[in-house]
XYZ file of C-alpha atoms in Angstrom:
687
model
C 11.955 -45.154 -12.484
C 10.538 -44.696 -9.152
C 8.749 -42.016 -7.492
C 10.832 -41.484 -4.732
C 13.931 -41.579 -7.258
C 12.814 -39.029 -9.111
C 12.248 -36.816 -5.922
C 15.829 -37.420 -4.999
C 16.471 -36.104 -8.090
C 16.202 -32.243 -9.053
C 16.317 -31.258 -12.859
C 16.407 -27.438 -13.515
C 14.204 -26.996 -16.770
C 13.723 -23.525 -18.222
C 10.937 -21.347 -17.753
C 11.546 -19.473 -21.494
C 11.986 -21.725 -24.816
C 14.173 -18.814 -25.784
C 15.387 -16.712 -22.744
C 18.384 -14.932 -24.519
C 16.073 -13.623 -27.158
C 16.798 -9.929 -27.492
C 18.641 -9.293 -24.209
C 21.582 -8.233 -23.149
C 24.320 -10.387 -21.919
C 24.325 -8.491 -18.138
C 23.785 -12.064 -16.109
C 21.433 -9.939 -13.992
C 19.467 -8.276 -16.848
C 19.243 -10.828 -18.681
C 19.305 -13.926 -17.078
C 16.952 -16.866 -17.788
C 14.663 -17.972 -15.029
C 15.108 -21.400 -14.138
C 12.305 -23.710 -12.264
C 12.752 -26.901 -10.457
C 11.093 -29.636 -12.456
C 9.390 -31.556 -8.510
C 6.039 -29.836 -8.305
C 6.269 -30.060 -4.285
C 6.462 -27.133 -2.072
C 9.966 -26.740 -2.550
C 10.142 -25.378 -6.234
C 12.370 -21.973 -6.264
C 12.624 -19.178 -9.391
C 16.254 -19.209 -10.026
C 18.283 -16.950 -11.992
C 20.981 -18.356 -14.075
C 23.860 -16.770 -15.480
C 24.545 -16.993 -19.694
C 27.400 -18.869 -20.371
C 27.637 -21.309 -17.569
C 26.654 -24.983 -18.126
C 23.068 -26.254 -16.687
C 25.147 -28.391 -14.541
C 26.706 -25.692 -12.867
C 23.778 -22.953 -12.317
C 23.068 -22.016 -8.363
C 19.784 -21.770 -7.077
C 18.272 -18.406 -6.128
C 16.770 -20.107 -3.224
C 17.668 -18.898 0.683
C 19.462 -22.566 1.334
C 21.597 -21.918 -1.870
C 20.974 -25.794 -2.793
C 22.725 -26.075 -6.221
C 20.482 -27.894 -9.139
C 21.538 -31.133 -10.353
C 21.382 -32.544 -14.117
C 20.744 -36.177 -14.633
C 20.865 -37.768 -18.665
C 18.408 -36.712 -21.125
C 16.527 -39.949 -20.771
C 16.068 -40.066 -17.606
C 14.930 -36.770 -17.525
C 12.182 -37.360 -20.156
C 10.741 -39.962 -17.687
C 11.193 -37.563 -14.579
C 8.906 -34.808 -16.650
C 6.416 -37.597 -17.034
C 6.090 -38.385 -14.005
C 5.700 -34.711 -12.669
C 3.237 -34.206 -15.536
C 1.343 -37.043 -13.984
C 1.210 -35.784 -10.643
C 0.128 -32.551 -11.726
C -2.782 -34.219 -13.483
C -1.894 -32.199 -16.770
C -1.249 -33.182 -20.807
C -1.048 -37.389 -19.850
C -2.799 -39.708 -21.684
C -5.954 -42.000 -20.981
C -6.871 -45.362 -22.336
C -10.167 -45.882 -23.548
C -10.789 -48.104 -20.739
C -9.737 -46.073 -18.298
C -12.051 -43.676 -19.830
C -15.213 -45.533 -19.547
C -14.740 -46.116 -15.634
C -13.667 -42.286 -15.491
C -16.438 -40.925 -12.789
C -18.829 -38.035 -13.994
C -19.508 -34.911 -11.397
C -23.261 -36.153 -11.638
C -22.322 -39.332 -9.722
C -22.396 -42.411 -12.766
C -19.993 -43.673 -14.801
C -19.591 -43.002 -19.018
C -21.999 -45.472 -19.501
C -24.782 -44.718 -17.351
C -24.797 -40.776 -18.391
C -27.441 -41.501 -20.979
C -29.845 -43.288 -18.331
C -32.599 -41.577 -16.587
C -31.986 -39.498 -13.317
C -33.794 -39.560 -10.266
C -34.101 -36.846 -7.588
C -30.903 -37.402 -6.194
C -28.869 -36.570 -9.366
C -27.866 -39.898 -10.272
C -28.625 -42.644 -12.715
C -31.539 -44.265 -11.841
C -29.581 -47.806 -12.751
C -27.356 -46.795 -10.294
C -29.772 -47.836 -7.638
C -30.336 -51.363 -8.552
C -27.433 -52.297 -10.486
C -24.006 -53.515 -8.638
C -21.451 -50.895 -6.838
C -19.981 -47.745 -8.635
C -16.574 -48.853 -9.603
C -13.821 -46.856 -7.691
C -13.073 -43.855 -8.325
C -9.751 -43.348 -10.863
C -6.326 -43.261 -9.095
C -3.502 -43.602 -11.791
C -2.708 -41.150 -14.421
C -5.029 -40.784 -17.596
C -2.829 -41.717 -20.830
C -4.752 -40.843 -23.441
C -3.298 -37.893 -25.779
C -6.837 -36.572 -26.636
C -8.108 -35.777 -23.086
C -6.488 -33.418 -21.235
C -7.037 -32.796 -17.695
C -7.165 -28.516 -16.831
C -7.521 -26.451 -13.865
C -10.250 -23.723 -14.201
C -8.258 -20.611 -15.315
C -7.186 -18.296 -12.525
C -8.314 -20.836 -9.423
C -4.885 -22.687 -8.632
C -5.033 -25.406 -5.858
C -5.586 -24.271 -2.452
C -1.550 -25.432 -1.952
C 0.082 -23.385 -4.188
C 4.283 -24.582 -5.005
C 6.413 -21.993 -5.107
C 6.274 -20.873 -8.928
C 2.342 -21.045 -8.970
C 2.472 -18.824 -5.804
C 5.029 -16.099 -7.608
C 2.907 -16.745 -10.811
C -0.290 -16.164 -9.032
C 1.448 -12.488 -7.920
C 3.265 -11.244 -11.122
C 1.891 -13.623 -13.905
C 4.015 -15.738 -16.165
C 5.720 -12.624 -18.318
C 9.454 -13.114 -18.061
C 10.048 -9.425 -17.709
C 7.649 -9.132 -14.473
C 8.783 -12.781 -13.104
C 12.785 -11.073 -13.187
C 11.969 -7.593 -11.601
C 9.970 -10.152 -9.180
C 12.842 -12.073 -8.309
C 15.107 -9.155 -7.926
C 12.745 -7.769 -5.160
C 12.896 -11.173 -3.619
C 16.406 -11.407 -3.728
C 16.978 -7.414 -2.186
C 14.631 -7.471 0.969
C 13.369 -11.219 1.898
C 16.127 -10.938 4.276
C 14.727 -7.989 5.602
C 12.672 -8.433 8.508
C 11.301 -5.083 9.610
C 13.105 -2.288 8.320
C 14.868 -1.308 5.318
C 18.593 -1.186 4.358
C 19.917 2.080 3.076
C 21.867 0.117 0.788
C 18.462 -1.444 -0.898
C 16.670 2.112 -0.952
C 15.698 1.590 -4.753
C 12.539 2.852 -7.061
C 9.852 0.024 -7.955
C 11.317 -2.668 -10.298
C 7.939 -2.292 -12.262
C 8.023 1.132 -12.864
C 8.625 2.568 -16.563
C 9.315 5.989 -17.504
C 8.373 6.193 -21.402
C 4.861 5.376 -19.926
C 4.450 8.581 -18.041
C 2.859 11.555 -19.597
C 3.953 14.912 -17.850
C 1.935 17.894 -18.140
C 2.512 21.034 -16.609
C -1.070 22.018 -15.334
C 0.350 25.989 -14.544
C -1.791 27.599 -12.130
C -5.014 27.675 -13.867
C -7.467 29.955 -11.719
C -5.421 29.946 -8.324
C -5.438 32.889 -6.604
C -3.186 33.572 -3.784
C -1.274 36.325 -1.787
C 1.542 36.319 0.467
C 0.726 37.973 3.784
C 3.396 39.619 6.909
C 2.267 37.974 10.361
C 3.588 41.179 12.360
C 0.730 43.362 10.082
C -2.019 40.396 9.717
C -1.619 38.434 13.248
C -5.169 39.305 14.107
C -6.704 37.743 10.743
C -4.249 35.076 10.735
C -4.798 33.503 14.260
C -8.289 32.592 13.342
C -6.850 30.193 11.210
C -4.019 29.455 13.349
C -4.352 26.833 16.659
C -4.277 28.515 20.153
C -1.126 30.467 21.078
C -1.071 29.810 24.162
C -1.847 25.686 24.113
C 1.260 23.466 25.343
C 1.507 19.803 25.398
C 3.387 17.839 28.005
C 4.876 14.449 27.025
C 7.284 12.070 28.958
C 9.904 10.894 26.461
C 13.152 8.735 26.213
C 14.223 5.342 27.837
C 12.935 3.935 30.937
C 15.680 4.792 33.011
C 16.186 8.049 31.716
C 12.908 9.624 30.838
C 12.037 13.675 30.459
C 9.168 15.694 30.877
C 9.066 17.825 28.010
C 7.135 20.973 27.048
C 5.624 21.429 24.112
C 4.594 24.893 22.826
C 2.183 25.585 19.524
C 5.032 24.279 16.750
C 7.834 23.639 19.167
C 9.951 20.986 18.322
C 12.185 18.365 20.240
C 15.568 16.668 19.126
C 15.022 12.740 20.418
C 18.884 12.600 19.970
C 19.310 15.298 22.957
C 17.168 12.346 24.902
C 18.409 8.960 23.404
C 21.658 8.548 21.931
C 21.425 6.648 18.607
C 18.262 8.121 17.719
C 17.291 10.160 14.539
C 14.517 12.066 14.834
C 12.527 14.771 15.749
C 9.145 15.108 17.785
C 6.428 18.070 16.911
C 3.681 20.017 18.209
C 1.459 20.590 15.005
C -1.026 21.818 17.699
C -4.260 20.231 16.920
C -5.598 16.347 16.105
C -3.923 15.293 13.016
C -6.074 14.836 10.012
C -4.104 14.696 6.664
C -0.318 14.271 6.281
C 2.224 13.515 3.855
C 5.988 13.676 2.278
C 6.221 16.110 -1.132
C 7.478 14.028 -3.485
C 10.659 14.698 -6.208
C 12.995 15.994 -3.882
C 16.258 14.270 -4.670
C 18.100 16.413 -2.469
C 18.317 19.281 -0.178
C 15.163 19.932 2.475
C 12.209 17.689 2.224
C 8.878 19.068 2.931
C 6.296 17.407 4.878
C 2.288 19.071 4.753
C 0.240 18.822 8.276
C -3.314 19.759 8.573
C -5.097 19.453 12.348
C -8.943 20.257 12.853
C -9.811 23.558 13.350
C -10.671 24.701 16.531
C -14.363 24.426 17.478
C -16.429 28.478 17.505
C -17.642 28.709 20.964
C -20.708 30.753 19.561
C -21.443 27.913 16.915
C -25.539 26.615 18.120
C -26.621 23.125 17.182
C -29.769 22.912 14.952
C -32.550 20.402 15.991
C -31.684 18.748 12.996
C -27.979 18.380 12.960
C -26.423 16.471 10.036
C -24.224 13.616 11.493
C -20.857 14.912 11.107
C -19.323 12.635 8.440
C -22.291 13.618 5.933
C -22.355 17.552 7.164
C -20.739 20.588 4.563
C -18.657 23.017 6.731
C -16.532 25.642 6.189
C -14.442 28.234 7.931
C -11.157 29.883 8.655
C -7.994 26.738 8.578
C -4.714 25.857 7.553
C -2.209 23.757 5.976
C 1.478 23.412 7.607
C 4.368 22.832 5.577
C 7.809 21.597 7.424
C 11.043 21.786 5.646
C 13.098 18.857 6.791
C 17.060 19.437 6.151
C 19.162 16.434 4.691
C 22.427 15.156 5.076
C 24.312 14.666 1.375
C 26.933 12.035 3.098
C 24.456 9.825 4.539
C 20.751 10.255 3.257
C 19.832 10.509 6.575
C 17.517 13.653 8.787
C 20.356 16.331 8.872
C 19.188 19.101 11.659
C 16.249 20.548 13.326
C 13.158 20.746 11.054
C 11.456 24.061 10.840
C 8.020 24.827 9.719
C 8.250 26.505 6.143
C 5.263 27.723 5.428
C 1.523 28.284 6.752
C -1.324 27.886 3.359
C -4.434 29.670 5.154
C -7.857 29.655 3.316
C -11.672 29.353 3.992
C -12.311 25.845 3.026
C -12.546 24.202 6.265
C -10.545 21.233 7.789
C -8.379 19.512 5.570
C -9.154 16.009 6.376
C -6.660 14.222 3.751
C -3.672 15.644 1.520
C -1.896 13.960 -1.586
C 1.053 15.359 -3.171
C 1.033 14.322 -6.737
C 3.615 11.792 -6.134
C 4.052 10.972 -9.888
C 7.799 11.614 -11.283
C 8.095 14.873 -12.665
C 10.568 18.066 -12.356
C 9.533 20.790 -10.798
C 9.457 23.778 -13.322
C 11.181 26.471 -10.835
C 13.275 25.873 -7.821
C 10.931 27.178 -5.762
C 8.358 25.144 -6.455
C 7.347 22.470 -4.138
C 4.450 20.687 -6.041
C 0.691 20.461 -6.175
C -0.893 19.211 -3.276
C -4.450 17.954 -3.167
C -6.914 17.746 -0.543
C -10.335 16.690 1.022
C -11.738 19.765 2.812
C -14.552 19.702 5.024
C -16.870 21.745 2.800
C -17.440 18.328 0.928
C -15.110 19.265 -2.149
C -11.153 18.090 -3.620
C -9.268 21.056 -4.318
C -5.525 21.077 -5.372
C -3.360 24.306 -5.380
C 0.067 24.833 -6.420
C 2.563 25.392 -3.661
C 5.357 27.442 -4.345
C 8.290 29.217 -2.112
C 8.535 32.886 -2.345
C 11.978 32.641 -2.748
C 14.644 30.849 -5.022
C 16.616 29.470 -2.234
C 15.166 28.668 1.381
C 16.281 29.439 3.952
C 16.274 27.477 6.777
C 14.291 29.115 10.317
C 12.089 31.461 8.004
C 8.442 30.602 7.884
C 6.440 32.141 4.817
C 2.284 33.205 5.435
C 0.635 32.765 2.332
C -3.618 33.540 1.709
C -5.307 30.738 -0.950
C -8.468 32.489 -1.868
C -9.302 30.154 -5.225
C -7.526 26.701 -5.926
C -6.604 25.894 -8.950
C -9.216 23.435 -9.069
C -12.270 22.963 -7.030
C -13.987 19.239 -7.396
C -17.921 19.258 -6.442
C -20.330 16.988 -6.479
C -24.099 17.754 -5.868
C -25.531 15.384 -2.992
C -22.564 13.982 -2.101
C -19.515 15.147 -0.233
C -15.876 13.890 -1.654
C -14.281 11.652 1.076
C -11.062 10.527 -0.113
C -8.560 11.051 -2.968
C -5.532 9.849 -5.031
C -3.667 10.734 -8.192
C -3.593 8.908 -11.104
C -1.619 11.056 -13.393
C -0.136 14.009 -13.291
C -3.296 15.623 -15.084
C -5.776 13.050 -13.019
C -7.562 12.573 -9.525
C -9.763 10.099 -8.644
C -12.264 10.617 -5.417
C -14.586 8.373 -3.113
C -18.104 10.051 -2.145
C -20.345 10.061 1.067
C -22.798 7.392 -1.333
C -20.205 5.423 -2.143
C -19.753 6.252 -5.845
C -16.080 7.213 -7.032
C -15.507 10.305 -9.803
C -12.803 10.940 -11.691
C -11.592 14.188 -12.892
C -9.101 15.579 -15.355
C -7.823 18.608 -14.566
C -6.291 19.363 -18.024
C -9.988 20.384 -19.041
C -10.451 22.845 -16.083
C -7.150 24.419 -16.300
C -7.766 25.286 -20.095
C -8.553 28.947 -20.809
C -11.567 27.991 -22.758
C -12.886 26.182 -19.461
C -12.423 29.182 -17.196
C -15.568 29.508 -14.919
C -17.474 26.467 -15.978
C -18.242 23.336 -13.971
C -16.504 20.591 -15.241
C -18.226 16.937 -14.546
C -16.085 14.100 -13.829
C -15.429 11.829 -16.811
C -16.368 8.587 -14.568
C -19.038 8.469 -12.157
C -19.075 5.159 -10.885
C -21.390 3.187 -8.081
C -18.173 0.865 -6.405
C -20.072 0.614 -2.860
C -23.055 0.743 -1.087
C -21.763 3.548 1.166
C -18.823 5.827 2.252
C -15.935 5.213 1.196
C -13.208 5.757 3.327
C -9.990 5.328 1.541
C -8.813 5.302 -2.108
C -5.805 4.224 -3.747
C -3.923 4.026 -7.091
C -2.495 0.322 -8.122
C -0.089 2.995 -10.145
C 3.085 3.003 -11.439
C 2.209 -1.092 -12.391
C -1.612 -0.831 -13.300
C -2.317 3.463 -13.277
C -5.619 2.753 -14.518
C -6.652 0.257 -11.650
C -7.754 1.876 -8.182
C -8.698 0.039 -5.050
C -11.125 1.536 -2.532
C -12.871 0.400 1.235
C -15.666 1.336 2.522
C -18.054 1.558 5.170
C -20.304 -1.630 3.605
C -17.220 -3.853 4.594
C -15.786 -4.612 1.594
C -12.813 -3.390 -0.411
C -13.304 -3.385 -4.121
C -10.966 -3.174 -7.183
C -11.937 -1.816 -10.412
C -9.898 -1.146 -13.746
C -11.009 2.431 -14.720
C -10.898 0.990 -18.341
C -13.364 -1.403 -18.314
C -15.103 -0.944 -14.210
C -18.233 -2.965 -15.406
C -16.612 -6.062 -16.026
C -13.176 -5.700 -14.418
C -14.128 -5.056 -10.686
C -13.719 -7.648 -7.359
C -15.081 -7.335 -4.177
C -13.136 -8.668 -1.461
C -15.027 -10.630 1.502
C -16.696 -9.000 4.024
C -15.468 -7.715 6.970
C -17.237 -6.814 10.344
C -15.674 -3.683 10.774
C -14.513 -1.471 7.548
C -11.178 -0.775 6.593
C -10.258 2.930 7.578
C -7.126 2.451 5.024
C -5.816 0.168 2.334
C -2.434 1.032 0.561
C -0.850 -0.510 -2.543
C 2.861 -2.037 -2.530
C 3.723 -2.125 -6.098
C 7.134 -4.398 -5.504
C 4.667 -7.273 -4.454
C 1.464 -6.378 -6.557
C -0.319 -6.600 -3.919
C -2.863 -4.722 -1.911
C -2.845 -4.143 2.239
C -6.239 -3.390 4.388
C -7.146 -3.806 7.727
C -9.692 -6.517 8.660
C -11.583 -6.752 12.201
C -9.986 -3.247 13.052
C -7.015 -5.093 14.382
C -5.154 -7.251 11.528
C -3.585 -6.423 8.667
C -4.267 -8.475 5.260
C -2.857 -8.449 1.864
C -5.025 -8.883 -1.141
C -2.374 -10.129 -4.014
C -4.269 -8.445 -7.444
C -4.417 -11.626 -9.424
C -5.739 -13.744 -6.138
C -7.970 -10.336 -4.685
C -10.854 -12.607 -3.585
C -8.250 -14.519 -1.286
C -6.528 -12.757 2.071
C -2.887 -13.596 3.836
C -2.258 -11.945 7.528
C 0.527 -9.943 7.608
C 0.582 -8.171 10.492
C -1.574 -6.763 13.447
C -1.882 -4.486 16.228
C -0.393 -6.522 19.318
C -2.675 -4.372 22.122
C -6.089 -5.054 20.131
C -6.435 -1.285 18.849
C -8.101 -0.359 15.862
C -5.796 0.555 12.890
C -6.380 3.893 11.877
C -3.571 4.205 9.098
C -1.920 2.567 6.570
C 1.487 3.594 4.810
C 3.396 1.905 1.870
C 6.081 2.887 -0.458
C 7.547 2.633 -3.994
C 11.461 2.241 -2.458
C 10.554 -0.277 -0.440
C 7.908 -3.018 0.659
C 7.935 -2.243 4.446
C 4.546 -0.830 5.502
C 3.907 1.337 8.628
C 0.404 0.880 10.584
C -0.888 3.109 13.014
C -3.949 2.231 15.808
C -6.312 3.916 18.019
C -3.959 2.495 21.055
C -1.204 5.054 19.944
C 1.235 1.547 18.368
C 3.241 2.171 15.398
C 4.432 -1.438 13.815
C 6.595 -1.605 10.960
C 6.640 -5.107 8.779
C 7.814 -6.869 5.742
C 4.684 -8.557 3.848
C 7.024 -9.596 0.851
C 8.242 -12.486 3.258
C 4.929 -14.033 3.242
C 4.340 -13.216 -0.157
C 6.962 -15.713 -1.275
C 7.009 -18.198 1.010
C 3.590 -18.872 2.900
C 5.038 -20.653 6.244
C 7.861 -18.563 6.711
C 8.174 -16.248 10.467
C 6.569 -13.311 10.074
C 7.940 -10.531 12.136
C 6.875 -6.778 13.358
C 8.295 -4.202 15.467
C 6.605 -1.381 17.479
C 8.153 1.815 16.175
C 6.977 3.905 19.261
C 3.771 3.756 21.384
C 1.954 6.875 22.469
C -0.347 6.843 25.535
C -2.335 9.806 26.844
C -3.818 10.731 30.662
C -6.751 12.929 30.822
C -6.220 12.630 34.862
C -2.801 14.749 34.339
C -3.249 15.720 31.042
C -0.008 14.557 29.738
C 1.644 11.942 27.213
C 4.156 9.369 27.604
C 5.983 8.102 24.338
C 7.744 4.539 24.779
C 10.116 3.225 22.415
C 12.944 1.131 22.254
C 10.744 -2.792 21.516
C 12.046 -5.788 20.402
C 11.147 -7.218 16.901
C 8.355 -9.725 17.892
C 6.951 -13.163 15.602
C 3.921 -12.520 15.208
C 1.140 -15.713 15.465
C -1.855 -15.483 13.067
C -3.694 -18.500 15.212
C -7.207 -17.198 16.670
C -7.617 -17.021 20.681
C -10.277 -17.819 21.916
C -9.381 -15.898 25.176
C -8.290 -12.490 25.786
C -8.358 -9.366 23.921
C -6.074 -10.013 20.819
C -7.860 -12.210 19.038
C -11.616 -13.018 20.475
C -13.312 -10.439 17.976
C -13.231 -7.797 20.362
C -11.827 -4.105 20.401
C -10.648 -2.073 22.905
C -12.142 1.641 23.419
C -8.793 3.881 23.856
C -8.487 7.368 24.617
C -9.005 9.476 21.230
C -5.844 11.548 21.784
C -3.742 8.954 22.160
C -4.250 7.658 19.037
C -2.013 7.773 15.687
C -4.312 8.996 13.261
C -1.772 9.214 9.967
C 1.323 7.614 8.592
C 3.508 8.296 5.820
C 6.642 7.077 4.157
C 9.065 9.705 2.467
C 8.490 8.947 -1.252
C 12.047 10.199 -2.541
C 14.563 7.057 -3.200
C 17.681 8.762 -1.263
C 15.312 9.024 2.033
C 13.134 6.584 1.430
C 13.491 5.066 5.062
C 12.622 8.501 6.353
C 9.118 7.701 8.433
C 6.207 10.192 9.811
C 3.687 9.624 12.167
C 0.518 11.792 13.352
C -1.556 11.392 16.681
C -4.728 12.514 17.256
C -3.296 14.758 20.615
C -1.305 16.701 17.616
C 2.497 15.520 18.144
C 4.022 14.325 15.144
C 7.230 12.294 15.085
C 9.917 12.414 12.135
C 12.657 9.683 11.966
C 14.713 7.702 9.828
C 14.376 3.999 10.306
C 16.588 2.874 7.533
C 19.777 0.732 9.046
């Protein structure tokens, strides 16, 4: 059979020897994975339906082409020919073996000769010219030519591309194909009907442990009687923000007072969102998980106002390494939801203010492990990194069984449930690994992991419990840390000022760890996208690149800040593959990295959610929105500010510092973005 004839015929070969074993008859859950026998880049995984003839199975590729099955003799000839093209499982004659060149440069007969300085045998310099390289396929049954494990060829087929992401396990491949079919046609924004929790989540593997309240100490305050002491923790009451909002032909100037709110639907029809004034530079922000209905809660922390009477010493410590404490607070905002559409159902309000003396909360993270709250007034366990260099965890609860919209509660926390402290270094970032474990990055390049159960145990009260892992992962300051849960709950990814990102398995951190290539500018943020088993991180400040778990040494560009600003925040979700990226120039873009995960040459799109600008001269902000979806080119530009290796310096108060998705499946399209000026935008982006 000729090669051209074999390429015209397409045969479907079952990926499993027995794909129906121990599976249901459901065509979606128990369908066999089928691939094209051709090894070209046109290979596609397909899901065949049980009970149908193989010739009637339809390909799951985008073009919807059907596979055709030929006679058995022709199939065998075609498979043998394809094996020859891949260079695997083919035969060599002994005459061919003698003519095969070895890596040293000589033939099989020349291997025993003495070698000269150039690495070739001495006989090469005097004998006849070397025989030509063997081009035909080997045919000897005892010799197999294989690739090195884990290192596929540079030009991968689609089969190899999918296996390099999900492995070759049947269940993982089926889940990956479902993720592809659900979201590959959505270029930039998620569809409400496609929102679902990651298909790789296994509830049977969860270990739900209630931490209780431990040594936590808090008390409720009345604002009228405690106003003097509370105002020391809050932003200035007379601080206002002027911002220009709305479309180009209908812009309005809105004045935001402290904790003021503006409804975007009153300025531009069709918008389902709000903007609010948090009162200062947004440092931490995160949505509360495990809220399937009712109010959604957003935790926000801002920089503590500088004290006017603070005197700086001559030996001032750099701010990144200084321990500072003082009065500060954490805001808990409630956002009503619609019970019918799953969208934002009304105006947000400030539900709770938590005052403390631990300094500014530089990072906030709720425990996102799926669990059911013990009481109706419980919001969840909130972890934070504070400017005193510690990691603290508190249990956040409301004082009443039913939250009343519009009412604000005040609480003072004097002692946390957990206080993580490491001598001679600072905690810089944190992530929850389970309901009872947290991992933190440190300013010395180490990462620490604590089991909170030991701290909350009554027998260990008032004892200092060291972390059970303290690992030297980087050379210097760790900027961000993320968990690869739920698919890989014992694996973490970190980014550092040394320019590297590192993937580490906590089960064997010495052997199972790998670095990315060094970036000239450090990655300020990393994010794990579970449905594509991929880490996304910023590179060279402006670019967003993805690092698949099984190909972590390689990277693929998926987005970039169009205005040339440095990326300050990234956000992913377990309900969909879409990612938010906020930059120092005030732009927030949203994109779908899953598309390029499965197709290397597919068109890459991104859309600007909004862009904020600040003018120091007029002390005003302007928010621009309504941007069209754009096709991104990743070619290196020799001129201009987008690809010449330089970054533009923008006004600090105009940057977007934090972005996050709502982790609850019913409201997975809700997004929030916080700025350095204090404005926070909340909007439902699902379509």
